[in-house]
């Protein structure tokens, strides 16, 4: 048993050396995205498309604001190392008026901090199309003359960005209505600290919808969303610690089953082979999803690993024991690990459930292990006791 545990921890250490680099890359990318999203740092050429008269314009007052945003992640094409990007399709309508009377004013709307492209731009003022827009930092700015009473305005565009996506309340006084629906398609988002909290959210049909619905809103922190993309460092970064933990749990269960059922051929080398195959599922998923979709990469990698484990287990034990004692635990632990990696909010309940199941399994198998050990110690009939 000690030899088996040594093998388990050796495999876990190897896995922990392989996977943390991906988590570190994720954190570094997040820090770069957050720093690039700070307005005080300025922008490059895209940020400098302003007019000379922008400093003399007053900000329009917005009384109500509603928008729907669809965020869909993807991979960059043609890059040496594909990176996670996203497409943000935004449609918004709001009422604005000019507090300065007939002077020129402007309306500022948020853009992705790391903007790659902005297309399909359509904007209207009082149902009339307008092209008086410019990009200033991480803002899309409309400028023109507005009357002193609220005027209906609409805007729609499709933007491609990377990393953080920002939404915020327009510069104004008290907003009578502030309503935003953000739909994460085929992925999810992670809100950074101190973001304005959604009033509700719903999951289903491969998407998650977050809603911010506030009345008479005076102050609201910016909504900073980390779009969880499809690149390996984005979707499976939590495996840097969940992966080694799953190896330890699976190896512990295999050791208990091998001793409880007295499987003599299941020695440390066989355990090393099975655990090594199990561990190989995780890097295989990382590499595969660069060529196929995330779900296909996970399913295909898991199937390959489970088939190899099943074939090897069937050569040294009965079919029932191989399926129930080796393959089924591998399927369950892989599923729980991947679910915890892609849904961080479920990690607590998943870890607790796995701990309880391991404890119950150990309590059921330990009496059998003791019976197996005692039967080995009983001398066969007719054998003479040893003398000193």
CSV table of N, CA, C and O in Angstrom, one decimal, residues 150-251:
chain,number,residue,atom,x,y,z
A,150,UNK,N,-35.5,65.7,-23.6
A,150,UNK,CA,-35.0,64.4,-23.9
A,150,UNK,C,-35.3,64.0,-25.4
A,150,UNK,O,-36.4,64.1,-25.9
A,151,UNK,N,-34.3,63.4,-26.0
A,151,UNK,CA,-34.4,63.0,-27.4
A,151,UNK,C,-34.0,61.6,-27.6
A,151,UNK,O,-33.0,61.1,-27.0
A,152,UNK,N,-34.7,60.8,-28.3
A,152,UNK,CA,-34.5,59.4,-28.5
A,152,UNK,C,-33.3,59.1,-29.4
A,152,UNK,O,-33.2,59.7,-30.4
A,153,UNK,N,-32.3,58.3,-28.9
A,153,UNK,CA,-31.2,57.9,-29.7
A,153,UNK,C,-31.0,56.4,-29.6
A,153,UNK,O,-31.3,55.8,-28.7
A,154,UNK,N,-30.4,55.9,-30.7
A,154,UNK,CA,-30.2,54.4,-30.8
A,154,UNK,C,-28.8,54.2,-31.4
A,154,UNK,O,-28.3,55.1,-32.1
A,155,UNK,N,-28.2,53.1,-31.0
A,155,UNK,CA,-26.9,52.7,-31.6
A,155,UNK,C,-26.8,51.2,-31.6
A,155,UNK,O,-27.3,50.5,-30.7
A,156,UNK,N,-26.1,50.7,-32.6
A,156,UNK,CA,-25.9,49.3,-32.8
A,156,UNK,C,-24.5,49.1,-33.5
A,156,UNK,O,-24.2,49.8,-34.4
A,157,UNK,N,-23.8,48.1,-33.0
A,157,UNK,CA,-22.5,47.8,-33.6
A,157,UNK,C,-22.0,46.4,-33.3
A,157,UNK,O,-22.6,45.8,-32.3
A,158,UNK,N,-21.1,46.0,-34.0
A,158,UNK,CA,-20.4,44.7,-33.7
A,158,UNK,C,-18.9,44.9,-33.5
A,158,UNK,O,-18.3,45.4,-34.5
A,159,UNK,N,-18.4,44.6,-32.3
A,159,UNK,CA,-17.0,44.9,-32.0
A,159,UNK,C,-16.3,43.5,-31.7
A,159,UNK,O,-16.9,42.7,-31.1
A,160,UNK,N,-15.1,43.4,-32.1
A,160,UNK,CA,-14.3,42.3,-31.8
A,160,UNK,C,-13.2,42.8,-30.8
A,160,UNK,O,-12.5,43.8,-31.1
A,161,UNK,N,-13.1,42.1,-29.7
A,161,UNK,CA,-12.1,42.5,-28.7
A,161,UNK,C,-11.5,41.3,-28.0
A,161,UNK,O,-11.7,40.2,-28.4
A,162,UNK,N,-10.6,41.6,-27.0
A,162,UNK,CA,-9.9,40.5,-26.3
A,162,UNK,C,-9.9,40.9,-24.8
A,162,UNK,O,-9.7,42.1,-24.5
A,163,UNK,N,-10.0,39.9,-24.0
A,163,UNK,CA,-9.8,40.1,-22.6
A,163,UNK,C,-11.0,40.6,-21.9
A,163,UNK,O,-12.1,40.0,-21.9
A,164,UNK,N,-10.9,41.8,-21.4
A,164,UNK,CA,-12.0,42.4,-20.6
A,164,UNK,C,-13.0,43.1,-21.4
A,164,UNK,O,-12.6,43.8,-22.4
A,165,UNK,N,-14.3,43.0,-21.1
A,165,UNK,CA,-15.3,43.8,-21.7
A,165,UNK,C,-15.9,44.7,-20.7
A,165,UNK,O,-16.4,44.2,-19.6
A,166,UNK,N,-16.0,46.0,-20.9
A,166,UNK,CA,-16.5,47.0,-19.9
A,166,UNK,C,-17.8,47.5,-20.3
A,166,UNK,O,-18.1,47.8,-21.5
A,167,UNK,N,-18.7,47.6,-19.4
A,167,UNK,CA,-20.0,48.4,-19.5
A,167,UNK,C,-20.1,49.3,-18.3
A,167,UNK,O,-19.6,48.9,-17.2
A,168,UNK,N,-20.6,50.4,-18.5
A,168,UNK,CA,-20.8,51.3,-17.3
A,168,UNK,C,-21.9,52.3,-17.5
A,168,UNK,O,-22.4,52.5,-18.7
A,169,UNK,N,-22.4,52.9,-16.5
A,169,UNK,CA,-23.5,53.8,-16.5
A,169,UNK,C,-23.0,55.1,-17.3
A,169,UNK,O,-21.8,55.5,-17.0
A,170,UNK,N,-23.8,55.6,-18.1
A,170,UNK,CA,-23.3,56.8,-18.9
A,170,UNK,C,-23.1,58.0,-17.9
A,170,UNK,O,-23.8,58.1,-16.8
A,171,UNK,N,-22.2,58.9,-18.2
A,171,UNK,CA,-22.0,60.1,-17.3
A,171,UNK,C,-23.2,60.9,-17.3
A,171,UNK,O,-23.6,61.4,-18.3
A,172,UNK,N,-23.9,61.0,-16.2
A,172,UNK,CA,-25.1,61.7,-16.1
A,172,UNK,C,-25.5,61.9,-14.6
A,172,UNK,O,-24.7,61.6,-13.7
A,173,UNK,N,-26.7,62.4,-14.4
A,173,UNK,CA,-27.2,62.5,-13.0
A,173,UNK,C,-27.9,61.2,-12.6
A,173,UNK,O,-27.4,60.1,-12.7
A,174,UNK,N,-29.1,61.3,-12.1
A,174,UNK,CA,-29.9,60.2,-11.8
A,174,UNK,C,-30.5,59.6,-13.0
A,174,UNK,O,-31.2,60.3,-13.8
A,175,UNK,N,-30.3,58.3,-13.2
A,175,UNK,CA,-30.9,57.6,-14.4
A,175,UNK,C,-32.2,57.0,-13.9
A,175,UNK,O,-32.4,56.3,-13.0
A,176,UNK,N,-33.3,57.5,-14.7
A,176,UNK,CA,-34.6,56.9,-14.3
A,176,UNK,C,-34.7,55.4,-14.6
A,176,UNK,O,-35.3,54.7,-13.8
A,177,UNK,N,-34.0,55.0,-15.7
A,177,UNK,CA,-34.0,53.5,-16.0
A,177,UNK,C,-32.6,53.1,-16.5
A,177,UNK,O,-32.1,53.8,-17.3
A,178,UNK,N,-32.1,52.1,-15.9
A,178,UNK,CA,-30.8,51.5,-16.4
A,178,UNK,C,-31.0,50.0,-16.5
A,178,UNK,O,-31.2,49.3,-15.5
A,179,UNK,N,-31.1,49.5,-17.8
A,179,UNK,CA,-31.4,48.1,-18.0
A,179,UNK,C,-30.4,47.6,-19.1
A,179,UNK,O,-30.3,48.1,-20.2
A,180,UNK,N,-29.7,46.5,-18.7
A,180,UNK,CA,-28.7,45.9,-19.6
A,180,UNK,C,-28.9,44.4,-19.5
A,180,UNK,O,-29.0,43.8,-18.5
A,181,UNK,N,-29.0,43.7,-20.7
A,181,UNK,CA,-29.0,42.3,-20.8
A,181,UNK,C,-27.8,41.9,-21.5
A,181,UNK,O,-27.5,42.3,-22.7
A,182,UNK,N,-26.9,41.1,-20.9
A,182,UNK,CA,-25.7,40.5,-21.5
A,182,UNK,C,-25.9,39.0,-21.6
A,182,UNK,O,-26.1,38.3,-20.6
A,183,UNK,N,-25.8,38.5,-22.8
A,183,UNK,CA,-25.9,37.1,-23.1
A,183,UNK,C,-24.5,36.6,-23.5
A,183,UNK,O,-23.9,37.0,-24.5
A,184,UNK,N,-24.0,35.6,-22.7
A,184,UNK,CA,-22.8,34.9,-23.0
A,184,UNK,C,-23.1,33.7,-23.8
A,184,UNK,O,-23.7,32.7,-23.2
A,185,UNK,N,-22.8,33.6,-25.1
A,185,UNK,CA,-23.2,32.5,-26.0
A,185,UNK,C,-22.1,31.5,-26.0
A,185,UNK,O,-20.9,31.8,-26.4
A,186,UNK,N,-22.4,30.3,-25.7
A,186,UNK,CA,-21.4,29.2,-25.8
A,186,UNK,C,-20.3,29.3,-24.8
A,186,UNK,O,-19.2,28.6,-24.9
A,187,UNK,N,-20.4,30.1,-23.8
A,187,UNK,CA,-19.3,30.3,-22.8
A,187,UNK,C,-19.9,30.9,-21.6
A,187,UNK,O,-21.1,30.8,-21.3
A,188,UNK,N,-19.1,31.7,-20.9
A,188,UNK,CA,-19.6,32.4,-19.7
A,188,UNK,C,-18.7,33.6,-19.4
A,188,UNK,O,-17.7,33.8,-20.2
A,189,UNK,N,-19.0,34.4,-18.5
A,189,UNK,CA,-18.2,35.5,-18.1
A,189,UNK,C,-17.9,35.5,-16.6
A,189,UNK,O,-18.6,34.8,-15.9
A,190,UNK,N,-16.8,36.1,-16.2
A,190,UNK,CA,-16.5,36.3,-14.8
A,190,UNK,C,-16.4,37.7,-14.5
A,190,UNK,O,-15.6,38.4,-15.1
A,191,UNK,N,-17.2,38.2,-13.6
A,191,UNK,CA,-17.2,39.6,-13.2
A,191,UNK,C,-16.1,39.9,-12.2
A,191,UNK,O,-15.8,39.1,-11.3
A,192,UNK,N,-15.3,40.9,-12.5
A,192,UNK,CA,-14.2,41.3,-11.7
A,192,UNK,C,-14.7,42.0,-10.4
A,192,UNK,O,-15.9,42.4,-10.3
A,193,UNK,N,-13.9,42.1,-9.4
A,193,UNK,CA,-14.3,42.7,-8.2
A,193,UNK,C,-14.8,44.1,-8.3
A,193,UNK,O,-14.3,44.9,-9.2
A,194,UNK,N,-15.8,44.5,-7.5
A,194,UNK,CA,-16.3,45.8,-7.4
A,194,UNK,C,-17.1,46.2,-8.7
A,194,UNK,O,-17.3,47.3,-9.0
A,195,UNK,N,-17.6,45.2,-9.4
A,195,UNK,CA,-18.4,45.4,-10.6
A,195,UNK,C,-19.9,45.6,-10.1
A,195,UNK,O,-20.3,45.0,-9.1
A,196,UNK,N,-20.6,46.4,-10.8
A,196,UNK,CA,-22.0,46.6,-10.5
A,196,UNK,C,-22.7,45.2,-10.6
A,196,UNK,O,-22.6,44.5,-11.6
A,197,UNK,N,-23.4,44.8,-9.6
A,197,UNK,CA,-24.0,43.5,-9.5
A,197,UNK,C,-25.2,43.3,-10.3
A,197,UNK,O,-26.1,44.2,-10.4
A,198,UNK,N,-25.4,42.2,-11.1
A,198,UNK,CA,-26.6,42.0,-11.8
A,198,UNK,C,-27.8,41.7,-10.9
A,198,UNK,O,-27.6,41.2,-9.8
A,199,UNK,N,-28.9,42.1,-11.3
A,199,UNK,CA,-30.1,41.8,-10.5
A,199,UNK,C,-30.7,40.4,-10.7
A,199,UNK,O,-31.4,39.9,-9.8
A,200,UNK,N,-30.3,39.8,-11.8
A,200,UNK,CA,-30.7,38.4,-12.0
A,200,UNK,C,-29.9,37.8,-13.1
A,200,UNK,O,-29.3,38.5,-13.9
A,201,UNK,N,-29.9,36.4,-13.2
A,201,UNK,CA,-29.2,35.8,-14.3
A,201,UNK,C,-29.9,34.4,-14.5
A,201,UNK,O,-30.6,33.9,-13.6
A,202,UNK,N,-29.8,33.9,-15.7
A,202,UNK,CA,-30.4,32.6,-16.1
A,202,UNK,C,-29.5,31.9,-17.0
A,202,UNK,O,-28.9,32.5,-17.9
A,203,UNK,N,-29.5,30.5,-16.8
A,203,UNK,CA,-28.6,29.7,-17.7
A,203,UNK,C,-29.5,28.7,-18.4
A,203,UNK,O,-30.6,28.3,-17.9
A,204,UNK,N,-29.1,28.3,-19.6
A,204,UNK,CA,-29.8,27.3,-20.4
A,204,UNK,C,-29.5,27.5,-21.9
A,204,UNK,O,-29.2,28.6,-22.3
A,205,UNK,N,-29.7,26.4,-22.6
A,205,UNK,CA,-29.6,26.3,-24.0
A,205,UNK,C,-28.2,26.9,-24.5
A,205,UNK,O,-28.1,27.6,-25.5
A,206,UNK,N,-27.1,26.5,-23.8
A,206,UNK,CA,-25.8,26.9,-24.2
A,206,UNK,C,-25.5,28.3,-24.0
A,206,UNK,O,-24.5,28.8,-24.7
A,207,UNK,N,-26.2,29.0,-23.2
A,207,UNK,CA,-25.9,30.4,-23.0
A,207,UNK,C,-26.3,30.9,-21.6
A,207,UNK,O,-27.1,30.2,-20.9
A,208,UNK,N,-25.7,32.0,-21.1
A,208,UNK,CA,-26.1,32.5,-19.8
A,208,UNK,C,-26.4,34.0,-20.0
A,208,UNK,O,-25.7,34.7,-20.7
A,209,UNK,N,-27.5,34.4,-19.4
A,209,UNK,CA,-28.1,35.8,-19.6
A,209,UNK,C,-28.0,36.5,-18.2
A,209,UNK,O,-28.6,36.0,-17.2
A,210,UNK,N,-27.2,37.6,-18.2
A,210,UNK,CA,-27.1,38.4,-17.0
A,210,UNK,C,-27.9,39.7,-17.2
A,210,UNK,O,-27.9,40.3,-18.3
A,211,UNK,N,-28.7,40.1,-16.2
A,211,UNK,CA,-29.5,41.3,-16.3
A,211,UNK,C,-29.2,42.3,-15.2
A,211,UNK,O,-29.1,41.9,-14.1
A,212,UNK,N,-29.0,43.5,-15.6
A,212,UNK,CA,-28.9,44.7,-14.7
A,212,UNK,C,-30.2,45.6,-14.9
A,212,UNK,O,-30.3,46.1,-16.0
A,213,UNK,N,-31.0,45.6,-13.9
A,213,UNK,CA,-32.2,46.4,-14.0
A,213,UNK,C,-32.4,47.3,-12.8
A,213,UNK,O,-32.7,46.8,-11.7
A,214,UNK,N,-32.0,48.6,-12.9
A,214,UNK,CA,-32.1,49.5,-11.8
A,214,UNK,C,-33.0,50.7,-12.1
A,214,UNK,O,-33.0,51.1,-13.3
A,215,UNK,N,-33.7,51.2,-11.1
A,215,UNK,CA,-34.5,52.4,-11.3
A,215,UNK,C,-33.9,53.5,-10.4
A,215,UNK,O,-33.4,53.3,-9.3
A,216,UNK,N,-33.9,54.7,-11.0
A,216,UNK,CA,-33.4,55.9,-10.3
A,216,UNK,C,-32.0,55.6,-9.8
A,216,UNK,O,-31.7,55.9,-8.6
A,217,UNK,N,-31.1,55.2,-10.7
A,217,UNK,CA,-29.8,54.9,-10.3
A,217,UNK,C,-28.9,56.2,-10.3
A,217,UNK,O,-28.9,56.9,-11.3
A,218,UNK,N,-28.2,56.4,-9.2
A,218,UNK,CA,-27.4,57.6,-9.1
A,218,UNK,C,-25.9,57.2,-9.3
A,218,UNK,O,-25.2,57.9,-10.0
A,219,UNK,N,-25.5,56.1,-8.6
A,219,UNK,CA,-24.1,55.7,-8.7
A,219,UNK,C,-24.0,54.2,-9.1
A,219,UNK,O,-24.8,53.4,-8.5
A,220,UNK,N,-23.2,53.9,-10.0
A,220,UNK,CA,-23.0,52.5,-10.4
A,220,UNK,C,-21.6,52.2,-10.9
A,220,UNK,O,-21.1,52.9,-11.7
A,221,UNK,N,-20.9,51.3,-10.2
A,221,UNK,CA,-19.5,50.9,-10.6
A,221,UNK,C,-19.5,50.3,-12.0
A,221,UNK,O,-20.5,49.8,-12.5
A,222,UNK,N,-18.4,50.5,-12.8
A,222,UNK,CA,-18.4,49.9,-14.1
A,222,UNK,C,-18.5,48.4,-14.0
A,222,UNK,O,-18.1,47.7,-13.1
A,223,UNK,N,-19.1,47.8,-15.0
A,223,UNK,CA,-19.3,46.3,-15.1
A,223,UNK,C,-18.1,45.8,-15.9
A,223,UNK,O,-18.1,46.0,-17.2
A,224,UNK,N,-17.2,45.2,-15.3
A,224,UNK,CA,-16.0,44.6,-15.9
A,224,UNK,C,-16.1,43.1,-16.0
A,224,UNK,O,-16.2,42.4,-15.0
A,225,UNK,N,-16.2,42.6,-17.3
A,225,UNK,CA,-16.5,41.2,-17.5
A,225,UNK,C,-15.3,40.6,-18.2
A,225,UNK,O,-14.8,41.1,-19.2
A,226,UNK,N,-14.8,39.5,-17.5
A,226,UNK,CA,-13.7,38.7,-18.1
A,226,UNK,C,-14.4,37.6,-19.0
A,226,UNK,O,-15.0,36.7,-18.4
A,227,UNK,N,-14.3,37.7,-20.3
A,227,UNK,CA,-15.0,36.8,-21.2
A,227,UNK,C,-14.2,35.5,-21.2
A,227,UNK,O,-13.0,35.5,-21.6
A,228,UNK,N,-14.8,34.4,-20.7
A,228,UNK,CA,-14.1,33.1,-20.7
A,228,UNK,C,-14.1,32.6,-22.1
A,228,UNK,O,-15.2,32.1,-22.6
A,229,UNK,N,-13.0,32.6,-22.8
A,229,UNK,CA,-12.9,32.2,-24.2
A,229,UNK,C,-12.8,30.7,-24.3
A,229,UNK,O,-13.0,29.9,-23.5
A,230,UNK,N,-12.3,30.3,-25.5
A,230,UNK,CA,-12.1,28.9,-25.8
A,230,UNK,C,-10.7,28.5,-25.9
A,230,UNK,O,-10.4,27.3,-26.2
A,231,UNK,N,-9.7,29.4,-25.7
A,231,UNK,CA,-8.3,29.0,-25.7
A,231,UNK,C,-8.1,28.1,-24.4
A,231,UNK,O,-8.7,28.3,-23.4
A,232,UNK,N,-7.1,27.2,-24.5
A,232,UNK,CA,-6.8,26.4,-23.3
A,232,UNK,C,-6.6,27.1,-22.0
A,232,UNK,O,-7.1,26.7,-21.0
A,233,UNK,N,-5.8,28.2,-22.0
A,233,UNK,CA,-5.5,28.9,-20.8
A,233,UNK,C,-6.7,29.6,-20.2
A,233,UNK,O,-6.8,29.9,-19.0
A,234,UNK,N,-7.8,29.7,-21.0
A,234,UNK,CA,-9.0,30.4,-20.5
A,234,UNK,C,-10.0,29.5,-19.9
A,234,UNK,O,-10.5,29.7,-18.9
A,235,UNK,N,-10.3,28.4,-20.6
A,235,UNK,CA,-11.4,27.5,-20.2
A,235,UNK,C,-10.9,26.4,-19.2
A,235,UNK,O,-11.7,25.9,-18.4
A,236,UNK,N,-9.7,26.0,-19.3
A,236,UNK,CA,-9.2,24.9,-18.4
A,236,UNK,C,-8.1,25.3,-17.5
A,236,UNK,O,-7.3,24.4,-17.0
A,237,UNK,N,-8.0,26.5,-17.2
A,237,UNK,CA,-6.9,27.0,-16.3
A,237,UNK,C,-7.0,26.4,-14.9
A,237,UNK,O,-6.0,26.2,-14.2
A,238,UNK,N,-8.2,26.1,-14.4
A,238,UNK,CA,-8.4,25.6,-13.1
A,238,UNK,C,-7.8,24.2,-12.9
A,238,UNK,O,-7.7,23.7,-11.8
A,239,UNK,N,-7.5,23.5,-14.0
A,239,UNK,CA,-6.9,22.2,-13.9
A,239,UNK,C,-5.5,22.2,-13.3
A,239,UNK,O,-5.0,21.1,-13.0
A,240,UNK,N,-4.9,23.4,-13.2
A,240,UNK,CA,-3.6,23.4,-12.6
A,240,UNK,C,-3.5,22.8,-11.2
A,240,UNK,O,-2.5,22.3,-10.8
A,241,UNK,N,-4.6,22.8,-10.5
A,241,UNK,CA,-4.7,22.2,-9.2
A,241,UNK,C,-5.7,21.1,-9.1
A,241,UNK,O,-5.6,20.1,-8.4
A,242,UNK,N,-6.8,21.2,-9.9
A,242,UNK,CA,-7.8,20.2,-9.9
A,242,UNK,C,-7.3,18.9,-10.5
A,242,UNK,O,-7.7,17.8,-10.1
A,243,UNK,N,-6.4,19.0,-11.6
A,243,UNK,CA,-5.9,17.9,-12.2
A,243,UNK,C,-5.1,17.0,-11.3
A,243,UNK,O,-5.4,15.8,-11.1
A,244,UNK,N,-4.0,17.5,-10.6
A,244,UNK,CA,-3.3,16.7,-9.7
A,244,UNK,C,-4.2,16.1,-8.5
A,244,UNK,O,-4.0,15.0,-8.1
A,245,UNK,N,-5.1,16.9,-8.1
A,245,UNK,CA,-6.0,16.4,-7.0
A,245,UNK,C,-6.8,15.2,-7.5
A,245,UNK,O,-7.0,14.3,-6.8
A,246,UNK,N,-7.3,15.3,-8.7
A,246,UNK,CA,-8.1,14.2,-9.3
A,246,UNK,C,-7.2,12.9,-9.4
A,246,UNK,O,-7.7,11.8,-9.3
A,247,UNK,N,-5.9,13.1,-9.8
A,247,UNK,CA,-5.0,12.0,-9.9
A,247,UNK,C,-4.8,11.3,-8.5
A,247,UNK,O,-4.8,10.0,-8.4
A,248,UNK,N,-4.7,12.1,-7.5
A,248,UNK,CA,-4.5,11.5,-6.1
A,248,UNK,C,-5.8,10.7,-5.7
A,248,UNK,O,-5.7,9.6,-5.2
A,249,UNK,N,-6.9,11.3,-6.0
A,249,UNK,CA,-8.2,10.6,-5.6
A,249,UNK,C,-8.4,9.3,-6.4
A,249,UNK,O,-8.7,8.3,-5.8
A,250,UNK,N,-8.1,9.4,-7.7
A,250,UNK,CA,-8.3,8.2,-8.5
A,250,UNK,C,-7.3,7.1,-8.1
A,250,UNK,O,-7.6,5.9,-8.0
A,251,UNK,N,-6.0,7.5,-7.9
A,251,UNK,CA,-5.0,6.5,-7.5
A,251,UNK,C,-5.4,5.9,-6.1
A,251,UNK,O,-5.2,4.7,-5.9
